[in-house]
């Protein structure tokens, strides 16, 4: 159990275009999903916390108008990188919190999306 | 500010030996600590969770200790195998908040 999928796994886009990344919890309901980005040999950096049915909470320094998050259902959250630029190229990873784990915040991660902006 | 430190140098060990990875933290009182495995180009995979009132947790060849006085967790892989080669991340958390991750330690197990 506790499988999280992400789509697409890789995307290459031109500068100025928008890219949408989907994160799905396949066999459990996730009221909270998290979006991270990771640069090579660096730690996961939390970008935002996505709660189902409400606005996402963004970490300091993350532009909410650039990284649009929608958590429309208990199994789906989307991250849209708007007007992407080369500096947005990174590895984006989502995770979902399985509330069946007794509130200990065990998070299950998706396989990640490699975004390359040309 | 909160700080989580994992050994940035890669750990190279021989197959069959026990690998020990360290996670130290400062300015933090986590309710629990988790260890994840991450392979290149992949998302982290959850391995073990240990709560602040637990000293030790085991799962197959894995063992985690948690010393809240020393503010340290040790992660052991016994009888290590080349397939255990990966980056291992520790993450600290409190209920209701997002996890805070260390940078990870790369483990290489050679035959």
Tab-separated table of C-alpha atoms in Angstrom:
chain	number	residue	atom	x	y	z
A	1	UNK	CA	0.000	0.000	0.000
A	2	UNK	CA	0.835	3.726	0.186
A	3	UNK	CA	1.815	4.268	-3.431
A	4	UNK	CA	2.199	7.734	-4.873
A	5	UNK	CA	2.527	8.358	-8.591
A	6	UNK	CA	3.727	11.389	-10.463
A	7	UNK	CA	3.227	12.362	-14.047
A	8	UNK	CA	5.126	13.108	-16.160
A	9	UNK	CA	8.413	11.605	-15.050
A	10	UNK	CA	10.368	13.859	-17.389
A	11	UNK	CA	9.476	17.006	-19.227
A	12	UNK	CA	11.459	19.312	-21.446
A	13	UNK	CA	9.902	22.623	-22.321
A	14	UNK	CA	10.782	25.943	-23.853
A	15	UNK	CA	11.328	29.012	-21.751
A	16	UNK	CA	8.090	30.887	-21.154
A	17	UNK	CA	5.775	27.899	-21.319
A	18	UNK	CA	3.841	26.384	-18.419
A	19	UNK	CA	4.183	22.850	-17.187
A	20	UNK	CA	1.731	20.895	-15.056
A	21	UNK	CA	2.858	18.024	-12.828
A	22	UNK	CA	0.339	15.641	-11.295
A	23	UNK	CA	0.697	13.813	-8.009
A	24	UNK	CA	-1.701	11.007	-7.119
A	25	UNK	CA	-2.077	8.811	-4.086
A	26	UNK	CA	-3.144	5.505	-5.586
A	27	UNK	CA	-4.365	3.433	-2.678
A	28	UNK	CA	-5.005	5.858	0.136
A	29	UNK	CA	-6.548	9.221	0.750
A	30	UNK	CA	-4.215	12.091	1.402
A	31	UNK	CA	-5.647	15.229	2.911
A	32	UNK	CA	-2.193	16.750	2.746
A	33	UNK	CA	0.369	16.596	-0.007
A	34	UNK	CA	3.758	18.253	-0.107
A	35	UNK	CA	5.776	19.564	-3.015
A	36	UNK	CA	9.564	19.578	-2.914
A	37	UNK	CA	12.301	20.450	-5.321
A	38	UNK	CA	15.750	18.972	-5.239
A	39	UNK	CA	18.937	20.165	-6.879
A	40	UNK	CA	21.790	17.725	-7.537
A	41	UNK	CA	23.401	16.486	-4.349
A	42	UNK	CA	21.182	18.745	-2.286
A	43	UNK	CA	18.486	18.108	0.238
A	44	UNK	CA	14.799	18.123	-0.547
A	45	UNK	CA	13.545	21.671	-0.267
A	46	UNK	CA	9.929	22.038	0.747
A	47	UNK	CA	8.107	24.376	-1.599
A	48	UNK	CA	4.547	24.174	-0.369
A	49	UNK	CA	2.016	22.196	1.592
A	50	UNK	CA	-1.140	21.371	-0.265
A	51	UNK	CA	-4.340	20.722	1.646
A	52	UNK	CA	-7.376	19.278	-0.035
A	53	UNK	CA	-10.046	21.871	-0.618
A	54	UNK	CA	-8.036	24.845	0.579
A	55	UNK	CA	-5.237	27.085	-0.570
A	56	UNK	CA	-1.708	25.809	-0.442
A	57	UNK	CA	0.749	27.122	2.105
A	58	UNK	CA	3.986	28.241	0.486
A	59	UNK	CA	7.386	28.316	2.081
A	60	UNK	CA	9.252	31.557	2.344
A	61	UNK	CA	10.862	32.535	-0.933
A	62	UNK	CA	8.584	30.400	-3.103
A	63	UNK	CA	6.478	32.463	-5.484
A	64	UNK	CA	2.873	31.358	-5.289
A	65	UNK	CA	2.032	32.937	-8.643
A	66	UNK	CA	4.811	31.023	-10.310
A	67	UNK	CA	4.172	27.656	-8.709
A	68	UNK	CA	0.427	27.127	-8.757
A	69	UNK	CA	-0.843	24.291	-6.615
A	70	UNK	CA	-4.282	22.760	-6.803
A	71	UNK	CA	-5.405	19.984	-4.474
A	72	UNK	CA	-8.851	19.299	-5.853
A	73	UNK	CA	-9.434	15.858	-4.405
A	74	UNK	CA	-8.150	13.525	-1.708
A	75	UNK	CA	-6.006	11.702	-4.235
A	76	UNK	CA	-4.755	14.388	-6.595
A	77	UNK	CA	-2.607	17.482	-6.309
A	78	UNK	CA	-1.126	19.385	-9.224
A	79	UNK	CA	1.817	21.743	-9.454
A	80	UNK	CA	1.936	24.116	-12.406
A	81	UNK	CA	5.181	25.898	-13.121
A	82	UNK	CA	4.074	29.009	-14.974
A	83	UNK	CA	6.259	30.855	-17.460
A	84	UNK	CA	9.098	28.453	-16.817
A	85	UNK	CA	12.695	29.632	-17.093
A	86	UNK	CA	15.951	27.684	-17.169
A	87	UNK	CA	16.507	28.355	-13.465
A	88	UNK	CA	13.297	26.401	-12.760
A	89	UNK	CA	14.962	23.278	-14.095
A	90	UNK	CA	15.054	20.854	-11.201
A	91	UNK	CA	13.741	17.601	-9.816
A	92	UNK	CA	10.248	18.080	-8.416
A	93	UNK	CA	8.947	15.524	-5.946
A	94	UNK	CA	5.591	15.262	-4.275
A	95	UNK	CA	4.668	13.342	-1.181
A	96	UNK	CA	1.403	12.453	0.448
A	97	UNK	CA	0.639	11.967	4.069
A	98	UNK	CA	-1.194	8.804	4.970
A	99	UNK	CA	-3.386	9.593	7.930
A	100	UNK	CA	-3.809	5.913	8.661
A	101	UNK	CA	-0.359	5.986	10.227
A	102	UNK	CA	-1.686	7.431	13.478
A	103	UNK	CA	-0.872	11.030	12.768
A	104	UNK	CA	2.871	10.531	12.694
A	105	UNK	CA	3.223	12.250	9.362
A	106	UNK	CA	4.777	9.352	7.534
A	107	UNK	CA	5.060	10.647	4.018
A	108	UNK	CA	5.142	8.564	0.898
A	109	UNK	CA	6.921	10.039	-2.046
A	110	UNK	CA	6.261	9.991	-5.740
A	111	UNK	CA	9.023	9.003	-8.147
A	112	UNK	CA	9.737	12.616	-9.051
A	113	UNK	CA	9.552	14.736	-12.206
A	114	UNK	CA	12.669	15.955	-13.940
A	115	UNK	CA	11.940	19.354	-15.455
A	116	UNK	CA	14.330	20.820	-17.995
A	117	UNK	CA	13.611	24.291	-19.319
A	118	UNK	CA	15.504	25.213	-22.468
B	1	UNK	CA	17.862	27.968	13.213
B	2	UNK	CA	17.097	24.277	12.879
B	3	UNK	CA	19.899	22.237	11.468
B	4	UNK	CA	20.110	18.613	10.412
B	5	UNK	CA	23.520	17.217	9.642
B	6	UNK	CA	24.377	14.052	7.838
B	7	UNK	CA	27.861	13.075	6.848
B	8	UNK	CA	28.399	14.639	3.448
B	9	UNK	CA	31.209	12.261	2.598
B	10	UNK	CA	30.215	9.038	0.947
B	11	UNK	CA	30.492	5.912	3.023
B	12	UNK	CA	32.247	3.041	1.275
B	13	UNK	CA	32.059	-0.381	2.864
B	14	UNK	CA	32.596	-3.957	1.878
B	15	UNK	CA	29.719	-6.329	1.298
B	16	UNK	CA	28.740	-8.197	4.433
B	17	UNK	CA	29.850	-5.469	6.833
B	18	UNK	CA	27.568	-3.244	8.858
B	19	UNK	CA	27.021	0.267	7.545
B	20	UNK	CA	26.385	2.974	10.119
B	21	UNK	CA	25.069	6.366	9.098
B	22	UNK	CA	24.695	9.329	11.414
B	23	UNK	CA	22.107	12.070	11.674
B	24	UNK	CA	22.682	14.940	14.095
B	25	UNK	CA	20.397	17.851	14.704
B	26	UNK	CA	20.401	21.126	16.583
B	27	UNK	CA	17.801	23.671	17.658
B	28	UNK	CA	15.072	21.117	17.219
B	29	UNK	CA	12.870	18.895	19.346
B	30	UNK	CA	11.316	16.424	16.934
B	31	UNK	CA	8.485	14.160	17.919
B	32	UNK	CA	9.837	11.530	15.535
B	33	UNK	CA	12.580	10.839	13.089
B	34	UNK	CA	12.383	8.981	9.815
B	35	UNK	CA	14.906	7.416	7.480
B	36	UNK	CA	14.445	7.279	3.737
B	37	UNK	CA	16.378	5.720	0.900
B	38	UNK	CA	16.804	7.621	-2.353
B	39	UNK	CA	18.202	6.224	-5.579
B	40	UNK	CA	19.475	8.565	-8.314
B	41	UNK	CA	16.656	10.254	-10.188
B	42	UNK	CA	14.008	8.738	-7.934
B	43	UNK	CA	11.855	9.910	-5.065
B	44	UNK	CA	12.718	8.903	-1.495
B	45	UNK	CA	11.392	5.608	-0.184
B	46	UNK	CA	10.297	5.400	3.446
B	47	UNK	CA	12.248	2.922	5.550
B	48	UNK	CA	11.740	3.430	9.265
B	49	UNK	CA	10.149	5.794	11.737
B	50	UNK	CA	11.214	6.126	15.356
B	51	UNK	CA	9.442	8.249	17.946
B	52	UNK	CA	11.064	10.445	20.578
B	53	UNK	CA	10.155	8.010	23.353
B	54	UNK	CA	11.729	5.053	21.537
B	55	UNK	CA	15.383	4.197	21.798
B	56	UNK	CA	15.680	1.645	19.039
B	57	UNK	CA	13.699	0.251	16.125
B	58	UNK	CA	14.457	-2.703	13.897
B	59	UNK	CA	13.209	-3.892	10.550
B	60	UNK	CA	14.873	-6.866	8.941
B	61	UNK	CA	18.519	-5.826	8.412
B	62	UNK	CA	17.879	-2.242	9.437
B	63	UNK	CA	18.254	-0.758	12.895
B	64	UNK	CA	17.680	2.818	13.975
B	65	UNK	CA	18.549	4.403	17.289
B	66	UNK	CA	17.330	7.741	18.557
B	67	UNK	CA	19.077	9.620	21.354
B	68	UNK	CA	17.223	12.822	22.167
B	69	UNK	CA	19.879	13.819	24.695
B	70	UNK	CA	22.671	13.637	22.151
B	71	UNK	CA	20.276	14.832	19.445
B	72	UNK	CA	21.426	12.030	17.243
B	73	UNK	CA	20.111	9.074	15.294
B	74	UNK	CA	22.176	6.194	14.018
B	75	UNK	CA	21.043	4.083	11.087
B	76	UNK	CA	22.574	0.637	10.716
B	77	UNK	CA	22.395	-1.785	7.821
B	78	UNK	CA	23.736	-5.183	8.813
B	79	UNK	CA	25.100	-7.726	6.339
B	80	UNK	CA	25.191	-4.997	3.727
B	81	UNK	CA	24.754	-5.833	0.043
B	82	UNK	CA	25.654	-3.949	-3.131
B	83	UNK	CA	21.908	-3.407	-3.628
B	84	UNK	CA	21.935	-1.279	-0.481
B	85	UNK	CA	24.016	1.321	-2.315
B	86	UNK	CA	21.974	4.529	-2.350
B	87	UNK	CA	21.629	7.860	-0.594
B	88	UNK	CA	20.011	7.711	2.815
B	89	UNK	CA	18.106	10.693	4.151
B	90	UNK	CA	17.056	11.383	7.679
B	91	UNK	CA	14.026	13.534	8.289
B	92	UNK	CA	12.718	15.050	11.485
B	93	UNK	CA	9.177	16.024	12.195
B	94	UNK	CA	6.467	17.063	14.548
B	95	UNK	CA	2.847	16.129	14.068
B	96	UNK	CA	1.052	18.506	11.754
B	97	UNK	CA	4.193	19.926	10.237
B	98	UNK	CA	6.179	19.051	7.149
B	99	UNK	CA	9.284	16.969	7.531
B	100	UNK	CA	12.718	18.561	7.609
B	101	UNK	CA	15.279	16.617	5.633
B	102	UNK	CA	19.014	16.311	5.922
B	103	UNK	CA	21.133	16.349	2.764
B	104	UNK	CA	21.667	12.632	2.883
B	105	UNK	CA	24.672	10.357	2.991
B	106	UNK	CA	25.702	8.300	0.009
B	107	UNK	CA	26.440	4.658	0.762
B	108	UNK	CA	28.436	2.457	-1.590
B	109	UNK	CA	28.677	-1.242	-0.852
B	110	UNK	CA	31.315	-3.009	-2.873
B	111	UNK	CA	31.418	-6.763	-3.509
